[in-house]
Coordinates of C-alpha atoms and ligand atoms in Angstrom, one line a residue:
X7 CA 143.5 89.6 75.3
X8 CA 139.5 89.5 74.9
X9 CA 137.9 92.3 76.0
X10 CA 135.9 92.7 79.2
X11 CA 131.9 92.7 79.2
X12 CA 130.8 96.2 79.7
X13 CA 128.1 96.4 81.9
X14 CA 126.3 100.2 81.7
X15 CA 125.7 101.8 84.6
X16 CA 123.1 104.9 83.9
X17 CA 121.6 107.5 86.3
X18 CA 118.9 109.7 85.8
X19 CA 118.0 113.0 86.8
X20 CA 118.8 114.8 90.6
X21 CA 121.2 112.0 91.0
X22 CA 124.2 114.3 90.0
X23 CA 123.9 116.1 93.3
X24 CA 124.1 112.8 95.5
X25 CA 126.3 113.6 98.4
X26 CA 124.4 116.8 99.1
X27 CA 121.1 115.8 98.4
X28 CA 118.4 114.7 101.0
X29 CA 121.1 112.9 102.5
X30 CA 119.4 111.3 104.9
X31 CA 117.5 109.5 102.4
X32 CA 120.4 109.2 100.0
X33 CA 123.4 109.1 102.0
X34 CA 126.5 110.8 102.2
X35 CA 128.3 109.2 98.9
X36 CA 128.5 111.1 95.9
X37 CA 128.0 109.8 92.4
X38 CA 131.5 109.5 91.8
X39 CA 132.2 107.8 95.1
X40 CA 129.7 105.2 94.0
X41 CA 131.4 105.2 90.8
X42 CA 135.0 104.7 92.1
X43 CA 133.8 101.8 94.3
X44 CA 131.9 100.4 91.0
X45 CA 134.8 100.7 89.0
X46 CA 137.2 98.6 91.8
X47 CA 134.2 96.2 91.9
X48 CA 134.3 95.5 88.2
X49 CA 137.6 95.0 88.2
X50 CA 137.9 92.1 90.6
X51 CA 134.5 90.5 89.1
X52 CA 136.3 90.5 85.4
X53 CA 134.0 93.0 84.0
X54 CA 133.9 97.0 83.3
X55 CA 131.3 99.6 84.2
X56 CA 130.3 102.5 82.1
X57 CA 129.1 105.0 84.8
X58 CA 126.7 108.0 82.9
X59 CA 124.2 110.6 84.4
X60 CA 121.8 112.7 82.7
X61 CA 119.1 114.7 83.7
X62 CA 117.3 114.3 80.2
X63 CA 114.8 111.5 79.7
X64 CA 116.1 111.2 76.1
X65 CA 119.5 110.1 76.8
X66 CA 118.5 107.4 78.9
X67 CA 116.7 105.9 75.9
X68 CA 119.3 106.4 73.9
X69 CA 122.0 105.1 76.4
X70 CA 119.8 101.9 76.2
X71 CA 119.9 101.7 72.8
X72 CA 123.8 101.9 72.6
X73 CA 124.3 99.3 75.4
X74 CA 122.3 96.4 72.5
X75 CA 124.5 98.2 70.1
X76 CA 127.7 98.0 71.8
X77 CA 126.7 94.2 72.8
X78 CA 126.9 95.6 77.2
X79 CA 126.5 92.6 79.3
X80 CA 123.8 94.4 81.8
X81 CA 122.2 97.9 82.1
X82 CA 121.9 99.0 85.9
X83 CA 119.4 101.3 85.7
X84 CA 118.7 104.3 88.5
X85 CA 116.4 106.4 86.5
X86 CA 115.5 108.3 89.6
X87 CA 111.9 110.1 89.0
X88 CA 111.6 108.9 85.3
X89 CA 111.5 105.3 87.3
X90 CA 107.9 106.6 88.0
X91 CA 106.9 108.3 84.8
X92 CA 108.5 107.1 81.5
X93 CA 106.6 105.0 79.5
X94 CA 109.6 105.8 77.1
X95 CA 111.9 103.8 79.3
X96 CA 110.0 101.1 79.9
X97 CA 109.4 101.1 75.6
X98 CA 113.6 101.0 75.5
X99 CA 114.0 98.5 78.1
X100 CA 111.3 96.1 76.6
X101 CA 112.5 96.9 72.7
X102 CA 116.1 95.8 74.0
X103 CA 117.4 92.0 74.3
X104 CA 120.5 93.6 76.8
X105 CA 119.0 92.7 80.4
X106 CA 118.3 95.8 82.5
X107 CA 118.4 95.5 86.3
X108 CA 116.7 98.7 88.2
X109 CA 118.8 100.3 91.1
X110 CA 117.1 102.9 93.7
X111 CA 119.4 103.7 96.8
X112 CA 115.8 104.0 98.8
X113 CA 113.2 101.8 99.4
X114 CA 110.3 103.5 97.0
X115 CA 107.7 101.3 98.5
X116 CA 108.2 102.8 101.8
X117 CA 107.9 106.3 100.3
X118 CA 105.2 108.3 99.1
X119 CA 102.8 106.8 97.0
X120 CA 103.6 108.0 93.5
X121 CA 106.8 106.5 93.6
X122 CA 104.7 102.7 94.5
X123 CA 104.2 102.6 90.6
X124 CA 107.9 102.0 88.5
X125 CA 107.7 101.4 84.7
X126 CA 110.9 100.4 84.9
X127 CA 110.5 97.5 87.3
X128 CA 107.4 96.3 85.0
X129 CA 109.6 95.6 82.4
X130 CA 113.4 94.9 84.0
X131 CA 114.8 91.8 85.0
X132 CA 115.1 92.6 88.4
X133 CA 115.0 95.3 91.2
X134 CA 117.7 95.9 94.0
X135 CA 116.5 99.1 96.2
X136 CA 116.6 100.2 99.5
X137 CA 120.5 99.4 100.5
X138 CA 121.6 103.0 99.5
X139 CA 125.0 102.7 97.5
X140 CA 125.4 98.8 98.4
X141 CA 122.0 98.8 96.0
X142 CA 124.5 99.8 93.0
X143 CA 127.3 97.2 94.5
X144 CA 124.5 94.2 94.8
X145 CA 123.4 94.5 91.2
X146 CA 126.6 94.7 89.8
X147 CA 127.0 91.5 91.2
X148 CA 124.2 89.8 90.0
X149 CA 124.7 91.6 86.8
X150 CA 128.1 89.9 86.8
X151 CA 127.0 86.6 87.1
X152 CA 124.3 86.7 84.3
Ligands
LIG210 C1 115.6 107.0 93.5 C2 114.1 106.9 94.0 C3 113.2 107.8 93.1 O1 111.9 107.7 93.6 C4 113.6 109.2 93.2 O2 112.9 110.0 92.3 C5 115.1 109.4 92.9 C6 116.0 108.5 93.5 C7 116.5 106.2 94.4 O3 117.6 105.9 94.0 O4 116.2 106.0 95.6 O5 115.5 110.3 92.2 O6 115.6 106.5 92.2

């Protein structure tokens, strides 16, 4: 049987204390409750998720790297704070052919002003934010279909 397209699902940094953290802006779900629901997702849509977290700048890049390597269908991309900073993420995501899609479970528009400008939006595909977890759960979708 043909393997499934693996679509890469990466986190970055805070985002390993979801469930407890500023859950009024984040919600109640943890990372592996979003995870879970990901993975049963995946399954009915034919496809499988690689769900990673880090809280190091560098293994995002290096996650995106190995999803062109690894031939990944789609990145989903929550690179939390780095969304705002990294000029080394939007380097990865531009120097990679594997389309990225950028998650946020909150609206950053609506938030304070530093987190207006996103590097990674400049150079993804596309942006899904604001829906807290459903955010993941919409671009997993559209990830699908690509
Ligand atoms: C976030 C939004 C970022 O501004 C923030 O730094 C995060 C989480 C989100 O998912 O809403 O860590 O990416």
């Amino acid at each position: 049987m043909a393997e499934k397209p693996v679509i890469y699902v990466l986190n970055g940094p805070n985002l390993n204390l979801l469930g407890t953290r500023e859950p009024e802006i984040y919600g109640a779900d943890t990372l592996d409750d979003i995870a879970g629901r990901l993975e049963d997702q995946a399954q009915a849509l034919g496809v499988a998720v690689d769900v990673r977290q880090s809280n190091h700048e560098g293994h995002l890049v290096d996650w995106l790297h190995e999803a062109q390597a690894m031939e990944a269908k789609a990145v989903l991309l929550n690179a939390g704070a780095f969304t705002h900073t990294s000029i080394a993420l939007y380097d990865a995501i531009k120097a990679i052919k594997t389309p990225v899609i950028e998650v946020h479970l909150s609206n950053p528009h609506t938030r304070e002003s530093f987190r207006h400008k996103s590097y990674v939006g400049e150079a993804a595909k596309g942006t899904i934010a604001g829906f807290g977890a459903l955010s993941y759960a919409l671009a997993l979708d559209a990830a699908a279909k690509l």
